[in-house]
CSV table of C-alpha atoms and ligand atoms in Angstrom, one decimal:
chain,number,residue,atom,x,y,z
A,1,MET,CA,-11.8,-23.8,54.8
A,2,SER,CA,-11.7,-19.5,53.7
A,3,ALA,CA,-14.2,-17.1,53.4
A,4,SER,CA,-14.9,-13.2,52.4
A,5,ALA,CA,-16.2,-11.5,55.5
A,6,ALA,CA,-19.3,-10.9,53.5
A,7,GLY,CA,-19.1,-14.8,53.3
A,8,ALA,CA,-20.0,-16.2,50.9
A,9,PRO,CA,-19.0,-19.9,52.2
A,10,GLY,CA,-16.6,-21.8,50.6
A,11,THR,CA,-15.1,-19.5,48.4
A,12,ASP,CA,-12.8,-16.4,48.5
A,13,LEU,CA,-13.9,-14.6,45.9
A,14,ARG,CA,-11.1,-12.3,46.1
A,15,ALA,CA,-9.0,-14.4,45.2
A,16,LEU,CA,-10.7,-16.0,42.8
A,17,VAL,CA,-10.4,-13.0,40.2
A,18,GLU,CA,-7.1,-13.0,41.3
A,19,ARG,CA,-6.6,-16.7,39.5
A,20,ALA,CA,-8.5,-15.5,36.8
A,21,ARG,CA,-6.8,-12.0,36.6
A,22,SER,CA,-3.5,-14.8,35.6
A,23,ALA,CA,-5.4,-17.5,33.9
A,24,SER,CA,-7.0,-15.1,31.2
A,25,ALA,CA,-3.8,-13.3,31.0
A,26,ASP,CA,-1.7,-16.7,30.3
A,27,ALA,CA,-4.4,-18.2,27.5
A,28,ALA,CA,-3.0,-18.5,24.5
A,29,THR,CA,-6.2,-19.1,22.3
A,30,VAL,CA,-9.2,-18.1,22.0
A,31,GLU,CA,-10.8,-21.0,22.4
A,32,SER,CA,-8.7,-21.9,25.9
A,33,LEU,CA,-10.4,-18.6,26.7
A,34,ARG,CA,-13.5,-19.9,26.4
A,35,GLN,CA,-12.6,-22.9,28.4
A,36,LEU,CA,-10.9,-20.7,31.5
A,37,GLU,CA,-14.6,-18.7,30.8
A,38,SER,CA,-16.8,-21.7,31.3
A,39,GLU,CA,-14.4,-23.1,34.3
A,40,LEU,CA,-15.4,-20.1,36.1
A,41,LEU,CA,-18.6,-19.1,35.4
A,42,GLY,CA,-20.5,-21.3,33.7
A,43,LYS,CA,-23.5,-23.3,35.6
A,44,GLN,CA,-20.3,-25.9,36.5
A,45,GLY,CA,-18.1,-23.5,38.1
A,46,GLU,CA,-17.2,-22.1,41.2
A,47,LEU,CA,-19.0,-18.4,40.9
A,48,ALA,CA,-21.9,-21.1,40.3
A,49,ARG,CA,-21.2,-23.4,43.4
A,50,ALA,CA,-20.9,-20.2,45.9
A,51,GLN,CA,-24.0,-18.6,44.2
A,52,ARG,CA,-26.0,-22.4,45.1
A,53,SER,CA,-24.8,-22.1,48.8
A,54,LEU,CA,-26.4,-19.0,49.6
A,55,GLY,CA,-29.7,-20.9,50.8
A,56,ALA,CA,-27.4,-21.5,53.7
A,57,LEU,CA,-27.0,-18.4,54.8
A,58,ALA,CA,-29.4,-16.3,57.1
A,59,PRO,CA,-31.4,-14.2,54.8
A,60,ASP,CA,-29.2,-11.1,55.9
A,61,GLU,CA,-25.8,-11.9,55.5
A,62,ARG,CA,-27.7,-13.6,52.3
A,63,ARG,CA,-27.9,-10.3,50.8
A,64,ALA,CA,-24.8,-9.1,51.2
A,65,ALA,CA,-22.8,-12.5,49.6
A,66,GLY,CA,-24.7,-12.4,46.9
A,67,LEU,CA,-23.5,-8.7,46.3
A,68,GLU,CA,-19.6,-10.0,46.0
A,69,ILE,CA,-21.0,-12.7,43.9
A,70,GLN,CA,-22.0,-10.5,41.6
A,71,GLU,CA,-19.2,-8.3,41.1
A,72,ALA,CA,-16.6,-11.2,41.2
A,73,ARG,CA,-18.7,-12.4,38.2
A,74,ARG,CA,-18.5,-8.7,36.3
A,75,ALA,CA,-14.8,-8.7,37.9
A,76,VAL,CA,-14.5,-12.2,35.4
A,77,GLU,CA,-16.9,-11.5,32.6
A,78,ALA,CA,-14.6,-8.2,32.4
A,79,LEU,CA,-11.1,-9.9,32.7
A,80,VAL,CA,-12.4,-12.2,29.7
A,81,ALA,CA,-13.8,-9.9,27.6
A,82,GLY,CA,-10.8,-8.1,27.7
A,83,ARG,CA,-8.4,-10.6,26.2
A,84,ARG,CA,-10.7,-12.0,24.3
A,85,ALA,CA,-10.5,-9.3,22.2
A,86,VAL,CA,-7.4,-9.1,22.5
A,87,LEU,CA,-6.6,-12.6,21.2
A,88,ALA,CA,-9.1,-12.3,18.7
A,89,ASP,CA,-7.3,-9.5,17.3
A,90,ALA,CA,-3.8,-11.0,17.1
A,91,GLU,CA,-6.1,-14.0,15.6
A,92,ARG,CA,-7.1,-12.1,12.4
A,93,ALA,CA,-3.8,-10.4,12.0
A,94,VAL,CA,-2.6,-13.6,11.3
A,95,ARG,CA,-4.9,-14.6,9.3
A,96,VAL,CA,-5.1,-12.3,6.9
A,97,GLU,CA,-1.3,-12.1,6.8
A,98,SER,CA,-2.3,-15.5,5.2
A,99,GLU,CA,-4.8,-15.6,3.1
A,100,ARG,CA,-3.4,-12.2,1.8
A,101,LEU,CA,-2.8,-13.3,-2.3
A,102,ASP,CA,0.6,-11.0,-3.5
A,103,LEU,CA,-0.6,-10.2,-7.4
A,104,THR,CA,2.8,-7.9,-7.7
A,105,GLU,CA,5.4,-9.7,-9.7
A,106,VAL,CA,8.4,-8.3,-7.7
A,107,LEU,CA,11.6,-8.3,-10.4
A,108,ASP,CA,14.8,-6.7,-10.0
A,109,ALA,CA,15.3,-3.5,-10.7
A,110,PRO,CA,17.0,-3.4,-14.5
A,111,THR,CA,14.5,-5.8,-15.7
A,112,ARG,CA,11.4,-3.8,-14.8
A,113,GLY,CA,9.6,-2.0,-17.6
A,114,HIS,CA,9.3,0.6,-19.5
A,115,VAL,CA,7.6,2.0,-22.7
A,116,HIS,CA,8.8,0.9,-25.5
A,117,ILE,CA,11.3,2.9,-27.4
A,118,VAL,CA,8.5,3.5,-30.7
A,119,GLN,CA,6.0,5.0,-28.7
A,120,ARG,CA,8.6,7.3,-26.8
A,121,THR,CA,9.7,8.4,-30.4
A,122,ARG,CA,5.5,9.1,-30.9
A,123,ASP,CA,5.2,11.3,-27.8
A,124,GLN,CA,8.5,12.8,-28.1
A,125,LEU,CA,7.8,13.2,-32.1
A,126,GLU,CA,4.2,15.2,-30.6
A,127,ASP,CA,6.2,17.0,-27.3
A,128,VAL,CA,8.6,18.8,-30.8
A,129,PHE,CA,5.2,19.6,-32.8
A,130,VAL,CA,2.8,20.6,-30.1
A,131,GLY,CA,5.8,22.5,-29.1
A,132,MET,CA,5.6,24.9,-32.8
A,133,GLY,CA,1.9,24.7,-32.0
A,134,PHE,CA,0.6,22.1,-33.7
A,135,ALA,CA,-2.9,20.0,-32.5
A,136,VAL,CA,-2.4,16.2,-31.9
A,137,ALA,CA,-5.3,13.7,-33.9
A,138,GLU,CA,-5.9,10.4,-34.6
A,139,GLY,CA,-7.7,8.2,-37.0
A,140,PRO,CA,-8.5,4.4,-37.5
A,141,GLU,CA,-6.7,1.2,-38.6
A,142,VAL,CA,-8.9,-0.4,-40.8
A,143,GLU,CA,-9.9,2.4,-43.5
A,144,THR,CA,-11.9,2.5,-46.5
A,145,ASP,CA,-10.5,2.7,-50.0
A,146,TRP,CA,-11.7,5.9,-50.8
A,147,TYR,CA,-10.2,7.5,-47.6
A,148,ASN,CA,-6.8,5.8,-48.1
A,149,PHE,CA,-6.8,6.3,-52.0
A,150,GLU,CA,-9.2,7.9,-53.7
A,151,ALA,CA,-9.6,11.4,-51.7
A,152,LEU,CA,-6.0,11.2,-52.2
A,153,ASN,CA,-6.4,12.0,-55.7
A,154,MET,CA,-5.7,8.2,-56.2
A,155,PRO,CA,-8.5,6.6,-58.3
A,156,ILE,CA,-9.2,3.0,-58.5
A,157,ALA,CA,-6.2,1.4,-60.7
A,158,HIS,CA,-4.8,4.5,-60.5
A,159,PRO,CA,-0.6,3.2,-61.9
A,160,ALA,CA,0.9,4.6,-57.4
A,161,ARG,CA,-1.8,2.5,-56.3
A,162,GLY,CA,1.1,0.6,-56.0
A,163,MET,CA,3.8,2.3,-53.5
A,164,TRP,CA,1.4,1.0,-51.6
A,165,ASP,CA,-0.3,-1.8,-52.0
A,166,THR,CA,-1.3,-3.6,-49.5
A,167,PHE,CA,-3.9,-6.3,-46.7
A,168,TYR,CA,-7.3,-5.8,-47.7
A,169,LEU,CA,-10.0,-6.3,-45.6
A,170,GLU,CA,-12.9,-9.3,-46.2
A,171,LEU,CA,-15.4,-6.8,-45.3
A,172,GLY,CA,-18.3,-5.2,-48.0
A,173,ASP,CA,-17.7,-5.3,-51.9
A,174,PRO,CA,-13.8,-6.4,-52.7
A,175,GLU,CA,-10.7,-4.6,-52.1
A,176,THR,CA,-13.6,-1.8,-50.5
A,177,VAL,CA,-12.0,-2.0,-46.6
A,178,VAL,CA,-8.2,-1.8,-46.2
A,179,LEU,CA,-5.4,-1.6,-43.5
A,180,ARG,CA,-4.0,1.1,-43.4
A,181,THR,CA,-0.6,2.3,-45.6
A,182,HIS,CA,0.0,5.4,-44.6
A,183,THR,CA,-1.8,8.1,-42.3
A,184,SER,CA,-2.3,10.4,-44.6
A,185,PRO,CA,-5.9,9.5,-44.7
A,186,VAL,CA,-6.3,11.5,-41.4
A,187,GLN,CA,-5.8,14.3,-43.6
A,188,ILE,CA,-8.9,13.6,-44.9
A,189,ARG,CA,-10.9,12.9,-41.8
A,190,LEU,CA,-9.6,16.1,-40.4
A,191,MET,CA,-10.8,18.4,-43.0
A,192,GLN,CA,-13.9,17.1,-42.8
A,193,GLN,CA,-14.1,18.0,-39.2
A,194,GLN,CA,-12.8,21.2,-39.4
A,195,PRO,CA,-13.1,24.5,-41.2
A,196,PRO,CA,-9.3,25.9,-42.0
A,197,PRO,CA,-6.8,26.8,-40.7
A,198,VAL,CA,-5.9,23.5,-39.9
A,199,TYR,CA,-2.7,23.0,-38.0
A,200,ALA,CA,-2.2,19.4,-36.9
A,201,VAL,CA,-0.1,16.3,-36.6
A,202,MET,CA,-1.6,12.8,-36.5
A,203,PRO,CA,0.0,9.7,-35.6
A,204,GLY,CA,-0.4,6.1,-35.9
A,205,ARG,CA,0.7,2.6,-37.0
A,206,CYS,CA,0.4,1.8,-41.0
A,207,TYR,CA,0.9,-1.7,-42.9
A,208,ARG,CA,2.2,-2.4,-45.8
A,209,ARG,CA,2.9,-5.6,-47.7
A,210,ASP,CA,6.7,-4.7,-47.5
A,211,THR,CA,8.9,-7.8,-46.9
A,212,PRO,CA,10.8,-6.8,-43.7
A,213,ASP,CA,14.8,-5.6,-44.3
A,214,ALA,CA,17.2,-3.2,-42.4
A,215,ARG,CA,14.6,0.0,-43.1
A,216,HIS,CA,11.6,-1.7,-44.0
A,217,ILE,CA,8.7,-3.8,-41.3
A,218,PRO,CA,5.3,-4.1,-42.7
A,219,ILE,CA,3.5,-2.8,-39.2
A,220,PHE,CA,5.3,0.2,-38.5
A,221,HIS,CA,4.2,3.8,-37.5
A,222,GLN,CA,4.2,7.5,-39.1
A,223,ILE,CA,2.9,10.7,-38.0
A,224,GLU,CA,1.3,12.4,-40.4
A,225,GLY,CA,1.2,16.2,-40.4
A,226,LEU,CA,-1.7,18.8,-41.9
A,227,VAL,CA,-1.2,22.4,-42.7
A,228,VAL,CA,-4.5,24.5,-44.2
A,229,ASP,CA,-4.2,28.5,-43.9
A,230,ARG,CA,-4.1,31.1,-46.6
A,231,GLY,CA,-1.4,32.0,-48.3
A,232,ILE,CA,1.3,28.9,-46.5
A,233,SER,CA,3.9,28.2,-49.3
A,234,PHE,CA,6.7,26.1,-50.1
A,235,ALA,CA,8.8,27.9,-48.0
A,236,ASP,CA,6.2,26.8,-45.1
A,237,LEU,CA,7.3,23.4,-45.6
A,238,ALA,CA,10.6,23.7,-45.7
A,239,GLY,CA,11.2,25.7,-42.2
A,240,THR,CA,8.9,23.3,-40.4
A,241,ILE,CA,11.0,20.2,-41.3
A,242,GLU,CA,14.5,21.9,-40.8
A,243,THR,CA,13.2,22.9,-37.3
A,244,PHE,CA,11.8,19.5,-36.7
A,245,THR,CA,14.8,18.2,-37.8
A,246,THR,CA,17.3,20.0,-35.8
A,247,ALA,CA,14.5,20.3,-32.7
A,248,TYR,CA,14.5,16.1,-32.7
A,249,PHE,CA,18.1,15.2,-34.2
A,250,GLY,CA,19.9,18.2,-33.0
A,251,PRO,CA,21.9,20.3,-34.9
A,252,ASP,CA,24.7,17.9,-36.2
A,253,ILE,CA,21.9,15.7,-38.4
A,254,HIS,CA,21.8,17.9,-41.6
A,255,ALA,CA,18.2,17.1,-43.8
A,256,ARG,CA,17.4,17.5,-47.2
A,257,LEU,CA,14.6,17.7,-49.4
A,258,ARG,CA,14.9,15.8,-53.1
A,259,PRO,CA,12.1,16.4,-55.8
A,260,ALA,CA,9.5,13.5,-55.4
A,261,TYR,CA,6.0,12.4,-56.6
A,262,PHE,CA,2.9,11.7,-54.3
A,263,PRO,CA,-0.3,11.8,-55.8
A,264,PHE,CA,-1.8,13.9,-53.1
A,265,THR,CA,1.3,16.8,-52.8
A,266,GLU,CA,2.1,19.0,-55.6
A,267,PRO,CA,5.2,19.8,-56.2
A,268,SER,CA,6.4,16.4,-53.4
A,269,ALA,CA,9.0,15.8,-51.8
A,270,GLU,CA,11.7,13.1,-50.2
A,271,TYR,CA,12.4,14.4,-46.7
A,272,GLU,CA,15.9,12.7,-46.0
A,273,ILE,CA,18.8,13.3,-43.0
A,274,THR,CA,22.2,11.6,-42.7
A,275,CYS,CA,22.6,8.3,-42.0
A,276,THR,CA,23.1,8.6,-38.0
A,277,ILE,CA,24.6,4.8,-37.9
A,278,CYS,CA,27.6,5.7,-40.2
A,279,LYS,CA,27.5,9.5,-40.5
A,280,GLY,CA,27.6,9.6,-44.5
A,281,ALA,CA,30.1,7.4,-45.2
A,282,GLY,CA,27.8,4.8,-46.5
A,283,CYS,CA,26.8,1.9,-44.4
A,284,ARG,CA,24.3,-1.4,-44.4
A,285,THR,CA,21.2,0.7,-43.0
A,286,CYS,CA,21.3,3.1,-45.9
A,287,SER,CA,22.5,0.9,-48.5
A,288,GLN,CA,25.8,2.9,-49.0
A,289,THR,CA,24.3,6.1,-49.4
A,290,GLY,CA,24.7,7.8,-46.6
A,291,TRP,CA,21.5,9.2,-46.4
A,292,VAL,CA,18.3,7.6,-44.8
A,293,GLU,CA,14.9,8.9,-45.7
A,294,LEU,CA,12.4,9.1,-43.7
A,295,GLY,CA,9.0,10.5,-45.1
A,296,GLY,CA,7.7,12.2,-48.2
A,297,ALA,CA,6.0,15.9,-47.9
A,298,GLY,CA,4.9,18.2,-50.3
A,299,MET,CA,1.9,21.1,-50.6
A,300,VAL,CA,-1.6,20.0,-50.4
A,301,ASP,CA,-2.6,19.0,-54.0
A,302,PRO,CA,-6.0,20.9,-55.4
A,303,ALA,CA,-7.8,17.3,-56.0
A,304,VAL,CA,-7.2,16.4,-52.4
A,305,PHE,CA,-8.9,19.9,-51.4
A,306,ALA,CA,-11.7,19.0,-54.1
A,307,ALA,CA,-12.3,15.9,-52.6
A,308,VAL,CA,-13.2,17.6,-49.0
A,309,GLY,CA,-15.1,20.5,-50.4
A,310,LEU,CA,-12.7,23.0,-49.2
A,311,ASP,CA,-11.9,26.2,-52.5
A,312,PRO,CA,-8.3,25.5,-53.8
A,313,GLU,CA,-8.3,29.4,-54.7
A,314,GLU,CA,-8.6,30.2,-51.3
A,315,TRP,CA,-6.5,27.8,-49.8
A,316,THR,CA,-3.0,26.6,-49.4
A,317,GLY,CA,-1.0,23.9,-47.3
A,318,PHE,CA,1.3,21.3,-47.0
A,319,ALA,CA,1.5,18.0,-45.3
A,320,PHE,CA,3.9,15.3,-44.9
A,321,GLY,CA,4.0,11.6,-43.8
A,322,PHE,CA,7.4,10.8,-41.1
A,323,GLY,CA,8.3,6.8,-40.0
A,324,ILE,CA,7.8,7.1,-36.2
A,325,ASP,CA,10.2,3.4,-36.3
A,326,ARG,CA,12.7,5.7,-39.2
A,327,CYS,CA,13.1,8.0,-36.5
A,328,ALA,CA,13.2,6.1,-33.5
A,329,GLN,CA,16.1,3.9,-35.6
A,330,MET,CA,18.4,7.0,-36.5
A,331,ARG,CA,18.1,8.7,-33.0
A,332,HIS,CA,19.0,5.5,-31.5
A,333,GLU,CA,21.0,4.4,-34.6
A,334,ILE,CA,19.7,0.8,-34.1
A,335,PRO,CA,20.8,-0.7,-37.3
A,336,ASP,CA,18.5,-3.4,-38.7
A,337,MET,CA,15.0,-2.2,-37.6
A,338,ARG,CA,13.0,-5.8,-37.1
A,339,VAL,CA,14.8,-5.7,-33.8
A,340,LEU,CA,11.7,-3.1,-32.6
A,341,LEU,CA,9.2,-6.5,-34.1
A,342,GLU,CA,10.8,-9.0,-32.1
A,343,ASN,CA,10.8,-7.6,-28.6
A,344,ASP,CA,14.1,-9.4,-27.4
A,345,VAL,CA,14.1,-8.3,-23.9
A,346,ARG,CA,17.7,-8.1,-24.5
A,347,VAL,CA,17.6,-5.6,-27.0
A,348,LEU,CA,14.6,-3.6,-25.3
A,349,ARG,CA,16.5,-3.7,-22.0
A,350,GLN,CA,18.6,-0.9,-23.6
A,351,LEU,CA,17.0,1.1,-25.5
B,401,LIG,N1,1.9,9.0,-47.2
B,401,LIG,C1,3.1,9.1,-47.8
B,401,LIG,C2,3.7,7.9,-47.1
B,401,LIG,O1,3.1,6.8,-46.8
B,401,LIG,C3,4.2,10.5,-47.2
B,401,LIG,C4,3.3,11.7,-47.1
B,401,LIG,C5,2.3,12.1,-46.5
B,401,LIG,C6,3.7,12.2,-48.2
B,401,LIG,C7,2.3,13.9,-46.7
B,401,LIG,C8,3.5,13.6,-48.8
B,401,LIG,C9,2.6,14.5,-48.0
B,401,LIG,O2,4.4,7.6,-48.7
């Protein structure tokens, strides 16, 4: 039987603390540490036993021995608490790791997404026009007959409406609400919203009851342009289109304006560029003509100014509307436009 100097009988406190140091360091889990703790510090533990044996000592010895036991208890408590903090941290880290939800889908680099070619084309077209001093505006895809047709100088039963035969919605009176057939109604909305001068482009999605073919899809995109100011001439229109064409397609692509008819412009023109797929030789995409129509243009008709309450004697302007999908098709030499709707990843990956 050994005893420390002051002597709690039957217990070597220094050895006990040393044992506690190595045993707690060896405890691998919070649970095994708890067991060790009750062995050392519990009511049936060695320290408690030493405490109880104090009664056998003489009063003056008892005090010194009691202090020693208390000191040993504090030392053991500190060892256990330190080890518990380390173990608890480690166990929490393991639990957090196992419960972590990984919501990301890791794909190989070539299949990671990118902006769709039509959206990218729209962004690039906006950039070109913003660089030329135009603002960008938008309007709704669901339009009333008035904005889509009437304010654009196409009264009910006007034969030109046949060019834009379309999808009507069952909303309000029959045939009064349509999926817009072009972005031209945004011209009207813009002129109602702000006084001239106006220099704006208006991109967006349009709908037509077209049978899909190499150059047509029933859901497509246009970018409208509108300039309203004093003293605007057809030369301003032609110059703007020329500047746009070389800025977007490069110096090798030629543009031409040919006489055309639109109810909301007078005079009107069709805007065509060299077919980029056959370089003008004629192919299936351009119906063997060597040219592809990108859109329409013309000087704002006085009737349109009248519809929005602008004086046609004071204000002049031009407008144009280009197909964004057509621009993408020509710039990226896509023979058949229908691929833009199919979302085949083998195609999307290349564009
Ligand atoms: N809105 C016409 C179309 O969709 C294009 C156009 C716009 C023509 C502006 C002239 C002026 O065919």
